[in-house]
């Protein structure tokens, strides 16, 4: 019952007492009118709530950051008694809103609610409940629609960056030459063809088979590009509106930009995710970029593995790594030491520091130390 309903109920009790104590017919008429009003309001609201229904769906399950999606709502009721327009309360990205459905019975009423995909992530978008009110506003009842699993996934959008440099002398050609020189590790043999080098002939097998057979060696895979992404809570942005969300967007989009650039050339990449949802992405096909975008969008960026420890754990991959890209919002002595050790292992290294204050003097000693170890340092400022 609303405040207005409580006021009508108080007036009914007052007029009833006056009618019983004084005996005036006017008070009986007023009491009867108020009683009929309360009964009508209650039963019409109860009837409409019992017959109300709702359907909801999203125009798209996945959109890129900056695009718009729509939440389609359809609601109605089957109560012939007049009621007030039905209000619907919906939730999107932890924020609420309200929409109005006409009160006409036995009809479906549609609403399209725009959803602005401002930040990367996975967001629940649904109608929370219907609010049904009688014609006089005396009663208000809520009805929760059926549960829905509709989730809007906002994917990171890559931007243009400079291609990471593979360590000189390890671009794949040198590895191929070394593999062909190793006569103890042939992959297979084949028949001799004119022009084959004599040193590649398998003499023992040729004498046994009574024909010239040539060693065929395995083609070495090109070196990987290892992307190390800091999946812990972003550092900074406390004094900026939506600062944490913008930092997370920049982290994801920088990683996607590097991966897209490498996979377009057929270069293999590896991106281990040491977050709350541990995972790893590995591919050399640009068609699989959408999978990486979805993995990053579903990552909460909260209580992940300490990033300095991640750099230490990934030292074991350096033998097959040609370039390492480190993306983080924090820069301290432990991270500088980890990046320097990666660079000393051989692969080239580039560090992307995502921050609102790239000119902060506290970064200068760490940047100088990284540049001393031939680590390229780039800054990314969130939009």
Short mmCIF file of C-alpha atoms in Angstrom, two decimals, residues 13-364:
data_model
loop_
_atom_site.label_atom_id
_atom_site.label_comp_id
_atom_site.label_asym_id
_atom_site.label_seq_id
_atom_site.Cartn_x
_atom_site.Cartn_y
_atom_site.Cartn_z
CA UNK A 13 -11.51 4.73 9.69
CA UNK A 14 -12.23 8.33 10.71
CA UNK A 15 -15.47 8.56 8.71
CA UNK A 16 -16.54 5.16 10.00
CA UNK A 17 -16.06 6.23 13.60
CA UNK A 18 -17.98 9.44 12.93
CA UNK A 19 -20.83 7.51 11.29
CA UNK A 20 -21.09 5.11 14.24
CA UNK A 21 -20.84 7.82 16.88
CA UNK A 22 -22.96 10.56 15.29
CA UNK A 23 -25.16 8.43 13.03
CA UNK A 24 -25.13 10.90 10.12
CA UNK A 25 -25.86 9.36 6.69
CA UNK A 26 -23.22 11.56 5.05
CA UNK A 27 -20.48 9.78 6.97
CA UNK A 28 -21.92 6.40 5.93
CA UNK A 29 -21.84 7.47 2.27
CA UNK A 30 -18.26 8.71 2.57
CA UNK A 31 -17.17 5.50 4.32
CA UNK A 32 -18.86 3.35 1.66
CA UNK A 33 -17.22 5.34 -1.14
CA UNK A 34 -13.76 5.03 0.40
CA UNK A 35 -14.27 1.30 1.03
CA UNK A 36 -15.31 0.68 -2.60
CA UNK A 37 -12.30 2.67 -3.78
CA UNK A 38 -9.92 0.61 -1.64
CA UNK A 39 -11.46 -2.71 -2.70
CA UNK A 40 -11.41 -1.76 -6.38
CA UNK A 41 -7.78 -0.60 -6.19
CA UNK A 42 -6.64 -3.74 -4.39
CA UNK A 43 -8.38 -6.29 -6.64
CA UNK A 44 -7.51 -4.50 -9.91
CA UNK A 45 -3.85 -4.29 -8.88
CA UNK A 46 -3.82 -7.93 -7.73
CA UNK A 47 -5.51 -9.11 -10.93
CA UNK A 48 -3.08 -7.18 -13.14
CA UNK A 49 -0.09 -8.51 -11.23
CA UNK A 50 -1.31 -12.08 -11.57
CA UNK A 51 -1.75 -11.79 -15.35
CA UNK A 52 1.26 -9.56 -16.14
CA UNK A 53 3.98 -10.98 -18.39
CA UNK A 54 7.29 -9.81 -19.83
CA UNK A 55 9.85 -10.89 -22.44
CA UNK A 56 13.32 -9.45 -22.91
CA UNK A 57 16.33 -9.95 -25.19
CA UNK A 58 19.49 -8.19 -26.36
CA UNK A 59 20.04 -6.99 -29.92
CA UNK A 60 23.59 -8.39 -29.79
CA UNK A 61 25.51 -10.52 -27.33
CA UNK A 62 28.87 -8.89 -28.19
CA UNK A 63 29.75 -5.35 -29.25
CA UNK A 64 32.98 -3.39 -29.43
CA UNK A 65 33.67 -0.60 -26.98
CA UNK A 66 32.08 2.63 -28.14
CA UNK A 67 29.22 0.93 -29.96
CA UNK A 68 25.60 0.73 -28.85
CA UNK A 69 23.37 -2.24 -28.13
CA UNK A 70 19.66 -2.39 -27.39
CA UNK A 71 17.62 -4.17 -24.76
CA UNK A 72 14.30 -5.27 -26.26
CA UNK A 73 11.43 -5.40 -23.74
CA UNK A 74 7.86 -6.57 -24.29
CA UNK A 75 5.26 -6.50 -21.52
CA UNK A 76 1.48 -6.61 -21.04
CA UNK A 77 -1.34 -7.83 -18.79
CA UNK A 78 -4.80 -9.37 -19.07
CA UNK A 79 -6.80 -7.45 -16.47
CA UNK A 80 -9.92 -5.75 -17.94
CA UNK A 81 -10.14 -3.28 -15.06
CA UNK A 82 -8.43 0.07 -15.67
CA UNK A 83 -5.04 0.49 -13.97
CA UNK A 84 -2.20 3.01 -14.15
CA UNK A 85 0.61 2.58 -16.72
CA UNK A 86 3.05 -0.19 -15.78
CA UNK A 87 6.56 0.85 -14.85
CA UNK A 88 9.54 -1.34 -15.57
CA UNK A 89 12.86 -1.03 -13.74
CA UNK A 90 15.94 -2.36 -15.55
CA UNK A 91 19.59 -2.80 -14.61
CA UNK A 92 22.68 -2.31 -16.77
CA UNK A 93 26.31 -2.14 -15.63
CA UNK A 94 25.29 -1.81 -11.95
CA UNK A 95 23.10 1.19 -12.77
CA UNK A 96 19.33 1.36 -12.85
CA UNK A 97 16.73 2.95 -15.10
CA UNK A 98 12.98 3.04 -15.64
CA UNK A 99 10.66 2.66 -18.60
CA UNK A 100 6.87 3.00 -18.95
CA UNK A 101 4.46 0.53 -20.59
CA UNK A 102 0.88 1.61 -21.50
CA UNK A 103 -1.91 0.16 -19.36
CA UNK A 104 -4.08 -1.12 -22.23
CA UNK A 105 -4.94 -4.80 -21.49
CA UNK A 106 -4.62 -7.82 -23.79
CA UNK A 107 -1.89 -6.16 -25.87
CA UNK A 108 1.89 -6.47 -26.09
CA UNK A 109 3.78 -3.22 -25.60
CA UNK A 110 7.37 -2.91 -26.85
CA UNK A 111 10.25 -0.82 -25.61
CA UNK A 112 13.81 -0.50 -26.94
CA UNK A 113 16.36 0.72 -24.43
CA UNK A 114 19.77 1.90 -25.74
CA UNK A 115 22.80 0.49 -23.90
CA UNK A 116 26.02 2.45 -24.30
CA UNK A 117 29.06 0.15 -24.33
CA UNK A 118 31.39 2.59 -22.61
CA UNK A 119 33.83 0.13 -21.09
CA UNK A 120 35.29 -3.29 -21.78
CA UNK A 121 33.76 -6.06 -19.72
CA UNK A 122 30.86 -8.41 -19.20
CA UNK A 123 27.67 -6.71 -18.06
CA UNK A 124 24.27 -7.95 -16.98
CA UNK A 125 21.41 -6.13 -18.76
CA UNK A 126 17.89 -7.16 -17.80
CA UNK A 127 14.51 -5.98 -16.56
CA UNK A 128 14.54 -6.25 -12.76
CA UNK A 129 10.79 -6.12 -12.12
CA UNK A 130 7.46 -4.66 -13.18
CA UNK A 131 5.71 -2.17 -10.88
CA UNK A 132 1.92 -2.34 -11.15
CA UNK A 133 -0.21 0.47 -9.66
CA UNK A 134 -3.97 0.83 -9.52
CA UNK A 135 -5.83 3.71 -11.13
CA UNK A 136 -5.95 5.78 -7.92
CA UNK A 137 -2.39 5.05 -6.82
CA UNK A 138 -3.44 3.40 -3.56
CA UNK A 139 -1.64 0.07 -4.06
CA UNK A 140 1.67 -0.78 -5.68
CA UNK A 141 2.76 -4.34 -6.42
CA UNK A 142 5.97 -5.65 -7.97
CA UNK A 143 6.39 -8.67 -10.19
CA UNK A 144 9.79 -10.07 -10.98
CA UNK A 145 10.05 -11.44 -14.53
CA UNK A 146 11.59 -14.80 -15.29
CA UNK A 147 15.34 -15.01 -14.86
CA UNK A 148 17.41 -14.41 -17.99
CA UNK A 149 21.02 -15.25 -18.78
CA UNK A 150 21.42 -12.31 -21.16
CA UNK A 151 24.90 -10.83 -20.76
CA UNK A 152 26.37 -8.07 -22.89
CA UNK A 153 30.07 -8.61 -23.61
CA UNK A 154 31.89 -5.40 -24.60
CA UNK A 155 35.03 -6.26 -26.56
CA UNK A 156 38.23 -4.17 -26.59
CA UNK A 157 38.87 -2.24 -29.80
CA UNK A 158 42.46 -2.38 -31.12
CA UNK A 159 44.32 0.76 -32.19
CA UNK A 160 47.35 1.37 -34.40
CA UNK A 161 50.77 0.75 -32.85
CA UNK A 162 54.31 0.22 -34.11
CA UNK A 163 55.27 -3.38 -34.83
CA UNK A 164 57.51 -4.94 -32.13
CA UNK A 165 61.01 -5.77 -33.34
CA UNK A 166 62.18 -9.38 -33.33
CA UNK A 167 65.70 -9.86 -31.99
CA UNK A 168 68.26 -9.49 -34.78
CA UNK A 169 69.59 -12.80 -36.04
CA UNK A 170 66.63 -14.83 -34.80
CA UNK A 171 63.99 -14.03 -37.38
CA UNK A 172 63.51 -17.67 -38.39
CA UNK A 173 65.97 -17.79 -41.28
CA UNK A 174 68.94 -18.34 -39.01
CA UNK A 175 67.09 -21.10 -37.17
CA UNK A 176 66.26 -22.78 -40.49
CA UNK A 177 69.92 -22.74 -41.49
CA UNK A 178 70.95 -24.27 -38.17
CA UNK A 179 68.34 -27.01 -38.49
CA UNK A 180 69.51 -27.96 -41.99
CA UNK A 181 73.06 -28.21 -40.71
CA UNK A 182 72.06 -30.71 -38.02
CA UNK A 183 72.43 -34.11 -39.68
CA UNK A 184 71.43 -35.98 -36.55
CA UNK A 185 67.84 -34.71 -36.49
CA UNK A 186 66.20 -35.38 -39.88
CA UNK A 187 62.44 -35.36 -40.01
CA UNK A 188 62.16 -37.79 -42.96
CA UNK A 189 63.87 -38.83 -46.20
CA UNK A 190 62.90 -38.51 -49.84
CA UNK A 191 64.27 -39.48 -53.21
CA UNK A 192 67.19 -37.55 -54.61
CA UNK A 193 66.39 -34.67 -56.97
CA UNK A 194 68.83 -32.94 -59.26
CA UNK A 195 70.27 -29.91 -57.50
CA UNK A 196 70.17 -31.38 -53.94
CA UNK A 197 73.36 -30.83 -51.94
CA UNK A 198 75.55 -33.91 -51.68
CA UNK A 199 76.01 -33.41 -47.95
CA UNK A 200 72.28 -34.01 -47.40
CA UNK A 201 72.34 -37.51 -48.92
CA UNK A 202 71.72 -40.27 -46.40
CA UNK A 203 74.49 -42.63 -47.59
CA UNK A 204 73.84 -45.54 -45.24
CA UNK A 205 70.13 -45.70 -46.03
CA UNK A 206 70.81 -45.14 -49.73
CA UNK A 207 73.16 -48.14 -49.87
CA UNK A 208 70.58 -50.27 -48.11
CA UNK A 209 67.69 -49.18 -50.35
CA UNK A 210 69.89 -49.10 -53.47
CA UNK A 211 68.74 -45.59 -54.40
CA UNK A 212 69.82 -42.10 -53.45
CA UNK A 213 67.81 -40.76 -50.51
CA UNK A 214 68.05 -37.21 -49.19
CA UNK A 215 67.43 -36.10 -45.64
CA UNK A 216 64.39 -33.85 -45.21
CA UNK A 217 64.48 -31.61 -42.17
CA UNK A 218 61.70 -30.08 -40.13
CA UNK A 219 61.01 -26.44 -40.92
CA UNK A 220 61.48 -24.45 -37.71
CA UNK A 221 58.58 -22.36 -36.49
CA UNK A 222 59.14 -18.61 -36.35
CA UNK A 223 59.83 -17.20 -32.87
CA UNK A 224 56.88 -16.28 -30.67
CA UNK A 225 55.81 -12.85 -29.54
CA UNK A 226 55.10 -13.15 -25.83
CA UNK A 227 52.55 -10.65 -24.45
CA UNK A 228 52.57 -10.29 -20.67
CA UNK A 229 49.50 -8.44 -19.40
CA UNK A 230 49.10 -7.20 -15.84
CA UNK A 231 45.72 -8.66 -14.78
CA UNK A 232 45.68 -7.23 -11.25
CA UNK A 233 43.66 -4.21 -10.13
CA UNK A 234 44.81 -1.21 -12.26
CA UNK A 235 46.93 1.31 -10.38
CA UNK A 236 45.90 4.99 -10.53
CA UNK A 237 42.87 6.81 -11.86
CA UNK A 238 41.42 7.47 -8.40
CA UNK A 239 40.84 11.18 -9.09
CA UNK A 240 39.50 10.68 -12.61
CA UNK A 241 35.84 9.88 -13.36
CA UNK A 242 35.64 6.21 -14.33
CA UNK A 243 39.42 6.13 -14.04
CA UNK A 244 39.76 2.44 -13.15
CA UNK A 245 37.47 1.43 -16.00
CA UNK A 246 39.41 3.54 -18.50
CA UNK A 247 42.71 2.02 -17.37
CA UNK A 248 41.30 -1.46 -17.82
CA UNK A 249 40.08 -0.53 -21.30
CA UNK A 250 43.55 0.71 -22.24
CA UNK A 251 45.23 -2.45 -20.91
CA UNK A 252 42.96 -4.75 -22.93
CA UNK A 253 43.07 -2.69 -26.10
CA UNK A 254 46.86 -2.41 -26.05
CA UNK A 255 47.17 -6.19 -25.75
CA UNK A 256 44.68 -6.71 -28.59
CA UNK A 257 46.48 -4.16 -30.77
CA UNK A 258 49.82 -5.97 -30.37
CA UNK A 259 48.24 -9.37 -31.01
CA UNK A 260 46.39 -8.16 -34.10
CA UNK A 261 49.50 -6.61 -35.60
CA UNK A 262 51.56 -9.77 -35.14
CA UNK A 263 48.92 -12.26 -36.27
CA UNK A 264 48.21 -10.32 -39.46
CA UNK A 265 51.73 -11.29 -40.58
CA UNK A 266 51.29 -14.89 -39.49
CA UNK A 267 53.58 -14.46 -36.49
CA UNK A 268 52.62 -16.67 -33.51
CA UNK A 269 51.77 -14.98 -30.24
CA UNK A 270 51.29 -16.23 -26.71
CA UNK A 271 49.35 -14.36 -24.07
CA UNK A 272 49.14 -16.07 -20.68
CA UNK A 273 46.44 -14.65 -18.42
CA UNK A 274 47.34 -14.77 -14.72
CA UNK A 275 44.06 -13.27 -13.48
CA UNK A 276 41.14 -14.54 -11.44
CA UNK A 277 40.18 -16.59 -14.52
CA UNK A 278 43.52 -18.14 -15.46
CA UNK A 279 43.85 -18.92 -19.15
CA UNK A 280 46.23 -18.70 -22.08
CA UNK A 281 45.81 -17.57 -25.67
CA UNK A 282 48.08 -18.91 -28.41
CA UNK A 283 47.56 -18.41 -32.13
CA UNK A 284 49.08 -17.17 -35.37
CA UNK A 285 45.83 -16.55 -37.27
CA UNK A 286 44.15 -13.14 -37.36
CA UNK A 287 40.76 -14.88 -37.48
CA UNK A 288 41.15 -15.92 -33.85
CA UNK A 289 41.47 -12.32 -32.61
CA UNK A 290 37.81 -12.30 -31.55
CA UNK A 291 38.53 -15.15 -29.13
CA UNK A 292 41.28 -13.12 -27.46
CA UNK A 293 38.96 -10.09 -27.23
CA UNK A 294 36.31 -12.18 -25.52
CA UNK A 295 38.82 -13.69 -23.08
CA UNK A 296 40.03 -10.24 -22.04
CA UNK A 297 36.50 -8.84 -21.78
CA UNK A 298 35.51 -11.63 -19.38
CA UNK A 299 38.59 -11.11 -17.18
CA UNK A 300 37.65 -9.24 -13.96
CA UNK A 301 41.12 -7.62 -13.42
CA UNK A 302 40.96 -7.98 -9.66
CA UNK A 303 42.89 -10.38 -7.46
CA UNK A 304 45.29 -11.74 -10.06
CA UNK A 305 48.85 -13.03 -9.70
CA UNK A 306 51.42 -10.45 -8.63
CA UNK A 307 52.86 -9.09 -11.88
CA UNK A 308 56.48 -9.17 -10.71
CA UNK A 309 56.05 -12.91 -10.06
CA UNK A 310 54.47 -13.33 -13.51
CA UNK A 311 57.60 -11.88 -15.11
CA UNK A 312 59.71 -14.34 -13.15
CA UNK A 313 57.56 -17.32 -14.09
CA UNK A 314 57.65 -16.49 -17.80
CA UNK A 315 61.46 -16.62 -18.02
CA UNK A 316 61.10 -20.27 -19.02
CA UNK A 317 59.56 -19.25 -22.38
CA UNK A 318 62.46 -17.09 -23.51
CA UNK A 319 64.18 -19.79 -25.61
CA UNK A 320 61.38 -19.70 -28.17
CA UNK A 321 60.55 -16.01 -27.83
CA UNK A 322 61.68 -13.39 -30.30
CA UNK A 323 59.91 -10.39 -28.79
CA UNK A 324 58.30 -9.70 -25.43
CA UNK A 325 55.65 -7.03 -24.87
CA UNK A 326 54.88 -6.09 -21.26
CA UNK A 327 51.69 -4.14 -20.53
CA UNK A 328 51.06 -2.79 -17.04
CA UNK A 329 49.82 0.19 -15.02
CA UNK A 330 52.56 -0.04 -12.38
CA UNK A 331 56.30 0.47 -12.58
CA UNK A 332 58.51 -0.30 -9.60
CA UNK A 333 61.89 -1.85 -8.84
CA UNK A 334 60.58 -5.45 -8.90
CA UNK A 335 58.97 -5.04 -12.33
CA UNK A 336 62.06 -3.29 -13.72
CA UNK A 337 64.23 -6.17 -12.50
CA UNK A 338 61.89 -8.74 -14.06
CA UNK A 339 61.82 -6.96 -17.43
CA UNK A 340 65.60 -6.54 -17.38
CA UNK A 341 66.08 -10.27 -16.79
CA UNK A 342 63.81 -11.04 -19.72
CA UNK A 343 65.87 -8.73 -21.93
CA UNK A 344 69.11 -10.36 -20.81
CA UNK A 345 67.71 -13.74 -21.89
CA UNK A 346 67.81 -12.60 -25.51
CA UNK A 347 64.42 -11.47 -26.86
CA UNK A 348 63.66 -7.84 -27.55
CA UNK A 349 61.43 -6.17 -24.98
CA UNK A 350 58.91 -3.37 -25.13
CA UNK A 351 57.04 -2.07 -22.09
CA UNK A 352 53.73 -0.24 -22.37
CA UNK A 353 53.03 1.83 -19.25
CA UNK A 354 49.31 2.67 -19.05
CA UNK A 355 48.99 5.76 -16.89
CA UNK A 356 47.30 9.16 -16.62
CA UNK A 357 50.59 10.78 -15.50
CA UNK A 358 53.37 9.79 -17.92
CA UNK A 359 55.45 12.81 -16.78
CA UNK A 360 55.47 11.74 -13.14
CA UNK A 361 59.06 12.16 -11.85
CA UNK A 362 58.86 8.88 -9.90
CA UNK A 363 58.94 6.95 -13.20
CA UNK A 364 62.13 8.53 -14.52
#
